[in-house]
Every structure is written in structure tokens, then in C-alpha cells.
């Protein structure tokens, strides 16, 4: 029986929901534990140990996301997705049983490796199952659930650690990952692996420097840098203005909520032709830069405006950037492309706070915001110029 267009859309949405849940899982896994490690109820007392434990998860992702992305192109994204989720559940369950700080090191590394497998695979499947005509909306929904993971992760993590310690938190992550793996196994179809030509390191290098890859990934990296700086340093600015933890947490919530709301709207506008990739990427970066400019001002109203603008800008850049990548990537290379693009985002995630932190230590926090604003403006101009010269790179 032939399905109506409405029925096709309903089936597509049902297949995407478990992938959205996988996006939530990786964000919850990263931020739920990270925000609780150094809490009074956490298990880490040394700042050096805290920094190294935080870096383990991200280091695994930086190194392995392109590798697992390429593997998903070779054997199919679904088995890599399921293997990553089951691996995440397994290593988390080990800590829930064993506990202790020594085991936590191995578990965080294992979680990072597992997330490196299922995160780019889920992103590639979103592109294929969402379809070319609804790709922006699909990535908007995926970004929405990742934002929810980033937002709720610290809150749920803190609550679970308070109730039962780190073992309860990581044990809960094992349950979540196992449930999501089961959902994906039932709802996500096994798509045929497209025929793939042999790729060399030279081919990968050409892809990385090609405008179809470089334009959206530059925007994604700058957006992620701003997001990390906003989450990490706006509370510091608020504290300097005399705000308490509740008020500074509310400011970060404004950032996360605005990003979560804008992403599906931006993706839908892109699919309907109301927003072009060029305008979405450059406009999003300009809005982010405006948010950084607001952050340089000391009053609370400017910090709220900064959080709102950064969130809106990130909400524009993220679904548009990933949709632009998927539009210009052959299906046989989606996994590798998404894995390598995630590497660019991870570099922004680490580089933005590092840059602002170094400048803040030397010249004050305002100088860090200012320099990141200038870099973002230059990035917006570069993305706009590149996309004008290489119109095939964006839609």
C-alpha cells in the first residue's frame, strides 16, 4: 500500500526520535558527570585530577570520532550506533558495581570512546532518515535534544550525586543508554550501505580544506566556542557583579533555552526556503558576536542579553551548519564527514574557553570576551565571503 506524504512524515519522525534520544545521551553523559566531579558530594578533590578527568572524555572524542565515523560508512551506521550505546551502558554499569576513584578514570575514558562511536553515527542517520527536504528540521530536533542534555545534565547529575553518590549517577546513565539502545534497535532501520570508493589520507585532506566542508565547520566551531565560553564564564561575570549561584544558573539557562527553542525553528525555515545557509551561518555568527559584545559590559541586563543572543546565534548556526554538510556529502561518506565535523566542534569547545581563560588571567575577563567577539566577526565575514565565492558549498 502506498503511503500518503503525511504518513511518510510520521514514519520518518518515529525513526528520528530514538536518534534524538541518543543525542541527549551523549550530552547528558558529558555534562552530567563533568558538572558533578568537583561538587562537595563528588569524588574528586584535586583540581589537577579534576582537569584530567574532564579532559579524558573529550580527548577520546577528539581522537576517535573521525575513526568511528569512517567505520560507520564501511559497515553501516546502525551497528556502530548500537555498539556505542551498548558499550556506554556496559562501562557505566561496571562503575555502578565497582565504584571508587580509580575505576572512574577508566569509566570516563570508556564513556568517551563509546560516545565517539554513537554520536557521529546518530548524526549521519539523522541526515539519511530525515531526507533531503526535511534535513534542516531533523537536525534542529537533534540539536534541541542535545541542548536539553547539556542543560539538564548538570541539574540531574547534581541531584543524583546528592541522593546516592557518583555510583547512582553513572548507574543511571547505564540505564538510559541501555533503554536508548533498545529503542534504536526496534525503531531505526538497517539502511543499505552505499557503494564507496577507496579513500586515502590525501582524499581526506582535500575534503577538509574544501569549501563545502570548511565553511559550515568553521561556523560550527565558532558557535561551539561561544557556547562553551557562555556556559563557563557568564556565571563568573555574574558573580563579579554580586549575583548568587541561583541567578547565574538562570543566566546560563537563558542561553540553553534560547538555543533549544531556535534550533528547530531555524531548521524548518531552512527546509522551507525562508532561510539560506549563507544567511543562517553568517547571521548566527553576527548574533553571537553581539552577545559577546554585551558580555563585556558589567551590568546584569547585559549578561542576560549576552546569554540570549549567544543562544540564538548557536541555535541558528548548529542545524544550518550540519544540514549544509549533509547536503554536500555523498551518503557513502556521511559518517566520516560528521565525525570530522564533530572534531572541529570539539576544538572550538576546548579552544574558546582556553583562549578566554588565558586572556582573562592576564588582562581581565572583558578582554577575553572582546577578542572572541572579534574572532567571531572575522569568522562571519570569512564565511560570507567564502560562500559568495563558492555558492555550490551552501544552499
Coordinates of C-alpha atoms in Angstrom, one line a residue:
X1 CA 0.0 0.0 0.0
X2 CA 1.3 3.4 -1.0
X3 CA 1.8 5.8 2.0
X4 CA 0.5 9.4 1.8
X5 CA 3.0 12.2 2.3
X6 CA 1.7 12.8 5.8
X7 CA 2.1 9.1 6.7
X8 CA 5.7 9.2 5.3
X9 CA 6.5 12.1 7.5
X10 CA 5.0 10.3 10.5
X11 CA 7.2 7.3 9.9
X12 CA 10.3 9.5 9.4
X13 CA 9.6 11.2 12.7
X14 CA 9.2 7.9 14.6
X15 CA 12.6 6.8 13.3
X16 CA 14.3 10.0 14.3
X17 CA 13.1 10.1 17.9
X18 CA 15.5 7.4 19.1
X19 CA 18.3 9.2 17.4
X20 CA 17.4 12.4 19.2
X21 CA 17.5 10.3 22.4
X22 CA 21.0 9.2 21.5
X23 CA 22.0 12.9 21.1
X24 CA 20.6 13.6 24.6
X25 CA 22.5 10.6 26.0
X26 CA 25.9 11.8 24.8
X27 CA 25.2 15.3 26.1
X28 CA 23.9 14.0 29.4
X29 CA 26.9 11.7 29.7
X30 CA 29.4 14.5 29.2
X31 CA 27.9 17.3 31.3
X32 CA 26.1 15.2 33.9
X33 CA 29.3 13.8 35.3
X34 CA 31.5 16.7 34.5
X35 CA 29.4 19.2 36.5
X36 CA 29.4 16.8 39.5
X37 CA 33.0 15.7 39.7
X38 CA 34.1 18.7 41.7
X39 CA 31.0 19.2 43.7
X40 CA 31.1 18.7 47.5
X41 CA 29.4 15.4 47.0
X42 CA 31.7 14.4 44.2
X43 CA 34.7 12.1 44.4
X44 CA 37.5 14.4 43.1
X45 CA 39.3 16.7 45.5
X46 CA 42.4 17.7 43.5
X47 CA 42.0 20.4 40.8
X48 CA 44.6 18.7 38.7
X49 CA 42.7 15.4 38.9
X50 CA 39.5 17.2 38.1
X51 CA 41.0 18.7 35.0
X52 CA 42.5 15.4 33.8
X53 CA 39.2 13.6 34.4
X54 CA 37.3 16.2 32.4
X55 CA 39.8 16.0 29.6
X56 CA 39.6 12.2 29.3
X57 CA 36.1 12.1 27.8
X58 CA 36.8 15.0 25.4
X59 CA 40.2 13.6 24.4
X60 CA 38.6 10.3 23.4
X61 CA 36.1 12.1 21.3
X62 CA 38.6 14.3 19.5
X63 CA 40.8 11.3 18.5
X64 CA 38.1 8.7 17.7
X65 CA 35.0 10.5 16.3
X66 CA 36.5 10.6 12.7
X67 CA 37.6 7.0 13.1
X68 CA 34.2 5.7 14.1
X69 CA 32.6 7.9 11.5
X70 CA 34.6 6.3 8.8
X71 CA 33.8 2.8 10.3
X72 CA 30.1 3.6 10.1
X73 CA 30.5 4.4 6.4
X74 CA 32.1 1.0 5.9
X75 CA 29.9 -1.3 7.9
X76 CA 26.8 0.8 8.3
X77 CA 25.8 3.5 10.8
X78 CA 23.3 1.4 12.7
X79 CA 25.7 -1.3 14.1
X80 CA 28.1 1.4 15.2
X81 CA 25.3 3.3 16.8
X82 CA 24.1 0.3 18.7
X83 CA 27.6 -0.9 19.6
X84 CA 28.5 2.6 21.0
X85 CA 25.3 2.8 23.1
X86 CA 25.7 -0.7 24.5
X87 CA 29.4 0.0 25.2
X88 CA 28.4 3.2 27.0
X89 CA 25.9 1.2 29.1
X90 CA 28.4 -1.6 29.9
X91 CA 31.3 0.6 31.1
X92 CA 28.8 2.7 33.1
X93 CA 27.4 -0.4 34.7
X94 CA 30.9 -1.5 35.7
X95 CA 31.4 1.7 37.8
X96 CA 27.9 1.3 39.3
X97 CA 29.0 -2.1 40.7
X98 CA 32.7 -1.4 41.5
X99 CA 32.8 2.3 42.4
X100 CA 35.8 4.2 43.6
X101 CA 38.0 6.9 42.1
X102 CA 40.5 4.6 40.2
X103 CA 37.6 2.9 38.3
X104 CA 36.2 6.4 37.5
X105 CA 39.3 7.1 35.3
X106 CA 38.7 4.0 33.2
X107 CA 35.0 4.6 33.0
X108 CA 35.3 8.2 31.8
X109 CA 37.7 7.1 29.1
X110 CA 35.4 4.2 28.2
X111 CA 32.4 6.5 28.0
X112 CA 34.3 8.9 25.8
X113 CA 35.2 6.1 23.4
X114 CA 31.6 4.8 23.3
X115 CA 30.2 8.3 22.7
X116 CA 32.7 8.7 19.9
X117 CA 31.1 5.7 18.2
X118 CA 27.4 6.5 18.6
X119 CA 27.4 10.3 18.3
X120 CA 28.6 10.7 14.6
X121 CA 26.7 7.6 13.7
X122 CA 23.5 9.1 15.0
X123 CA 24.2 12.4 13.2
X124 CA 24.7 10.5 9.9
X125 CA 21.5 8.6 10.4
X126 CA 19.6 11.8 11.1
X127 CA 20.8 13.0 7.7
X128 CA 19.7 9.9 5.8
X129 CA 16.4 9.3 7.6
X130 CA 15.4 12.9 7.8
X131 CA 15.6 13.1 4.0
X132 CA 16.9 16.0 1.8
X133 CA 13.7 18.0 2.0
X134 CA 13.4 17.8 5.9
X135 CA 17.1 17.7 6.8
X136 CA 17.2 21.1 8.5
X137 CA 14.2 20.3 10.7
X138 CA 15.7 16.9 11.5
X139 CA 19.0 18.5 12.7
X140 CA 17.0 21.2 14.5
X141 CA 15.3 18.5 16.6
X142 CA 18.6 16.6 17.1
X143 CA 20.2 19.8 18.3
X144 CA 17.2 20.5 20.6
X145 CA 17.7 17.2 22.4
X146 CA 21.4 17.7 22.7
X147 CA 20.8 21.1 24.2
X148 CA 18.4 19.5 26.7
X149 CA 21.1 17.1 27.7
X150 CA 23.6 19.9 28.2
X151 CA 21.0 21.9 30.2
X152 CA 19.5 19.1 32.3
X153 CA 22.7 17.1 32.7
X154 CA 24.2 19.2 35.4
X155 CA 20.9 19.5 37.3
X156 CA 20.1 15.8 37.1
X157 CA 23.7 14.9 37.8
X158 CA 23.8 17.1 40.9
X159 CA 20.6 15.6 42.2
X160 CA 21.6 12.0 41.7
X161 CA 25.0 12.5 43.2
X162 CA 23.3 14.2 46.2
X163 CA 20.9 11.2 46.6
X164 CA 23.3 8.3 46.0
X165 CA 26.7 9.5 45.0
X166 CA 28.6 9.1 41.8
X167 CA 27.7 5.4 41.5
X168 CA 24.0 6.3 41.3
X169 CA 24.6 8.9 38.6
X170 CA 26.7 6.7 36.4
X171 CA 24.4 3.7 37.0
X172 CA 21.5 5.9 35.8
X173 CA 23.5 6.7 32.7
X174 CA 23.9 2.9 32.1
X175 CA 20.1 2.5 32.3
X176 CA 19.5 5.5 29.9
X177 CA 22.0 4.2 27.4
X178 CA 20.6 0.7 27.5
X179 CA 17.0 1.9 27.0
X180 CA 18.0 4.1 24.1
X181 CA 19.9 1.2 22.5
X182 CA 16.8 -0.9 22.7
X183 CA 14.7 1.8 21.2
X184 CA 17.2 2.3 18.4
X185 CA 17.3 -1.4 17.7
X186 CA 13.5 -1.5 17.4
X187 CA 12.8 1.7 15.5
X188 CA 15.9 2.6 13.5
X189 CA 16.0 0.6 10.2
X190 CA 19.1 -1.1 8.8
X191 CA 19.9 1.1 5.8
X192 CA 21.8 -0.3 2.9
X193 CA 25.5 0.7 2.9
X194 CA 26.1 2.9 -0.2
X195 CA 28.9 1.8 -2.6
X196 CA 32.1 3.5 -1.5
X197 CA 35.3 4.2 -3.4
X198 CA 38.6 3.7 -1.6
X199 CA 39.6 6.9 0.2
X200 CA 43.2 7.8 1.1
X201 CA 44.6 10.3 3.5
X202 CA 45.1 12.7 0.6
X203 CA 41.4 12.5 -0.2
X204 CA 40.6 13.2 3.5
X205 CA 42.9 16.3 3.4
X206 CA 41.2 17.5 0.3
X207 CA 37.8 17.2 1.9
X208 CA 38.9 19.1 5.0
X209 CA 40.1 22.1 3.1
X210 CA 37.3 22.1 0.5
X211 CA 34.8 25.0 1.0
X212 CA 31.8 22.6 1.2
X213 CA 33.4 21.3 4.5
X214 CA 35.3 24.3 5.7
X215 CA 32.5 26.8 5.6
X216 CA 30.0 25.1 7.8
X217 CA 32.6 23.6 10.1
X218 CA 34.2 27.0 10.7
X219 CA 30.8 28.3 11.7
X220 CA 30.1 25.3 13.9
X221 CA 33.4 25.6 15.7
X222 CA 32.9 29.3 16.4
X223 CA 29.4 28.6 17.6
X224 CA 30.6 25.9 20.0
X225 CA 33.4 28.0 21.3
X226 CA 30.9 30.8 22.1
X227 CA 28.5 28.3 23.8
X228 CA 31.3 26.9 26.0
X229 CA 32.5 30.3 26.9
X230 CA 29.0 31.5 27.7
X231 CA 28.2 28.5 29.9
X232 CA 31.6 28.7 31.7
X233 CA 32.3 32.4 32.1
X234 CA 29.0 34.2 32.2
X235 CA 28.4 32.9 35.7
X236 CA 31.9 34.2 36.6
X237 CA 30.9 37.7 35.3
X238 CA 27.6 37.4 37.2
X239 CA 29.4 36.5 40.4
X240 CA 31.7 39.5 40.0
X241 CA 28.5 41.7 39.9
X242 CA 27.3 40.2 43.1
X243 CA 24.9 37.6 41.8
X244 CA 24.4 34.3 43.6
X245 CA 24.5 30.8 42.2
X246 CA 20.8 30.7 41.5
X247 CA 20.9 33.9 39.5
X248 CA 24.0 32.9 37.5
X249 CA 22.4 29.5 36.8
X250 CA 19.3 31.3 35.5
X251 CA 21.5 33.2 33.1
X252 CA 23.0 30.0 31.7
X253 CA 19.5 28.6 31.4
X254 CA 18.5 31.5 29.3
X255 CA 21.4 30.6 26.9
X256 CA 20.5 26.9 26.8
X257 CA 16.7 27.5 26.4
X258 CA 17.1 30.1 23.6
X259 CA 19.4 27.7 21.7
X260 CA 17.0 24.8 22.2
X261 CA 14.0 26.8 21.0
X262 CA 15.7 28.4 18.0
X263 CA 17.2 25.2 16.5
X264 CA 14.0 23.5 15.3
X265 CA 12.7 26.9 14.0
X266 CA 15.9 27.5 12.1
X267 CA 15.9 24.0 10.6
X268 CA 12.3 24.3 9.5
X269 CA 12.9 27.8 7.9
X270 CA 15.9 26.3 6.0
X271 CA 13.8 23.4 4.6
X272 CA 11.0 25.8 3.5
X273 CA 13.4 28.1 1.7
X274 CA 12.8 31.0 4.1
X275 CA 16.4 30.9 5.3
X276 CA 19.5 30.3 3.3
X277 CA 22.6 28.6 4.6
X278 CA 24.7 31.7 3.9
X279 CA 22.4 33.9 5.9
X280 CA 21.9 31.3 8.7
X281 CA 25.6 30.8 9.2
X282 CA 26.8 34.4 8.9
X283 CA 23.8 35.8 10.7
X284 CA 24.2 33.4 13.5
X285 CA 27.8 34.3 14.0
X286 CA 27.0 38.0 13.9
X287 CA 24.3 37.5 16.6
X288 CA 26.9 35.6 18.7
X289 CA 29.4 38.4 18.3
X290 CA 26.7 40.8 19.5
X291 CA 26.2 38.6 22.5
X292 CA 30.0 38.7 23.3
X293 CA 29.9 42.5 23.0
X294 CA 27.1 42.6 25.6
X295 CA 29.2 40.3 27.9
X296 CA 31.9 42.9 28.1
X297 CA 29.6 45.2 29.9
X298 CA 29.3 44.8 33.7
X299 CA 25.6 45.2 34.4
X300 CA 23.2 42.2 34.8
X301 CA 20.9 43.2 32.0
X302 CA 23.9 43.0 29.6
X303 CA 24.7 39.5 30.8
X304 CA 21.1 38.3 30.3
X305 CA 21.2 39.9 26.8
X306 CA 24.6 38.1 26.1
X307 CA 23.1 34.8 27.1
X308 CA 20.0 35.3 25.0
X309 CA 22.0 36.4 21.9
X310 CA 24.6 33.7 22.1
X311 CA 21.9 31.1 22.5
X312 CA 20.0 32.4 19.4
X313 CA 23.2 32.5 17.4
X314 CA 24.2 29.0 18.3
X315 CA 20.6 27.9 17.6
X316 CA 20.9 29.3 14.0
X317 CA 24.4 28.0 13.3
X318 CA 24.0 24.4 14.5
X319 CA 21.2 23.0 12.4
X320 CA 22.1 25.1 9.4
X321 CA 25.8 24.0 9.6
X322 CA 25.0 20.3 9.9
X323 CA 22.4 20.4 7.1
X324 CA 24.8 22.2 4.8
X325 CA 27.4 19.5 5.5
X326 CA 24.9 16.7 4.8
X327 CA 23.6 18.3 1.6
X328 CA 27.0 18.3 0.0
X329 CA 28.2 15.0 1.3
X330 CA 27.7 11.7 -0.6
X331 CA 25.7 9.2 1.5
X332 CA 28.7 6.8 1.4
X333 CA 30.8 9.4 3.3
X334 CA 28.3 10.8 5.8
X335 CA 29.8 9.1 8.8
X336 CA 33.3 10.2 8.2
X337 CA 32.2 13.8 7.4
X338 CA 30.1 14.1 10.5
X339 CA 32.8 12.6 12.7
X340 CA 35.4 15.0 11.3
X341 CA 33.0 17.9 11.7
X342 CA 32.4 16.9 15.3
X343 CA 36.2 17.1 15.7
X344 CA 36.1 20.7 14.5
X345 CA 33.3 21.4 17.1
X346 CA 35.4 19.8 19.9
X347 CA 38.3 22.0 19.0
X348 CA 36.0 25.0 19.4
X349 CA 34.6 23.6 22.6
X350 CA 38.2 23.4 24.1
X351 CA 39.8 26.4 22.3
X352 CA 37.2 29.0 23.2
X353 CA 37.3 28.7 27.0
X354 CA 41.1 28.2 26.9
X355 CA 41.5 31.5 24.9
X356 CA 39.2 33.5 27.1
X357 CA 40.6 32.0 30.3
X358 CA 44.2 32.9 29.3
X359 CA 43.2 36.4 28.3
X360 CA 41.1 36.8 31.5
X361 CA 44.0 35.8 33.7
X362 CA 46.3 38.4 32.0
X363 CA 44.0 41.3 31.2
X364 CA 40.6 40.7 32.7
X365 CA 37.5 38.8 31.6
X366 CA 36.2 41.6 29.4
X367 CA 39.3 41.3 27.2
X368 CA 38.6 37.6 26.6
X369 CA 35.0 38.3 25.5
X370 CA 36.3 41.1 23.3
X371 CA 38.9 39.0 21.5
X372 CA 36.4 36.2 20.9
X373 CA 33.9 38.8 19.6
X374 CA 36.5 40.0 17.1
X375 CA 37.4 36.4 16.0
X376 CA 33.7 35.7 15.6
X377 CA 33.1 38.8 13.4
X378 CA 36.1 37.9 11.3
X379 CA 34.7 34.3 11.0
X380 CA 31.3 35.7 9.9
X381 CA 32.9 37.8 7.3
X382 CA 35.1 34.9 6.1
X383 CA 32.1 32.5 5.9
X384 CA 30.1 35.0 4.0
X385 CA 32.9 35.7 1.5
X386 CA 33.7 32.0 1.1
X387 CA 30.0 31.2 0.5
X388 CA 29.7 34.0 -2.1
X389 CA 32.7 32.7 -4.0
X390 CA 31.8 29.0 -3.7
X391 CA 28.0 29.0 -4.0
X392 CA 28.0 25.3 -4.5
X393 CA 29.1 24.9 -0.9
X394 CA 25.8 26.0 0.6
X395 CA 22.2 26.0 -0.4

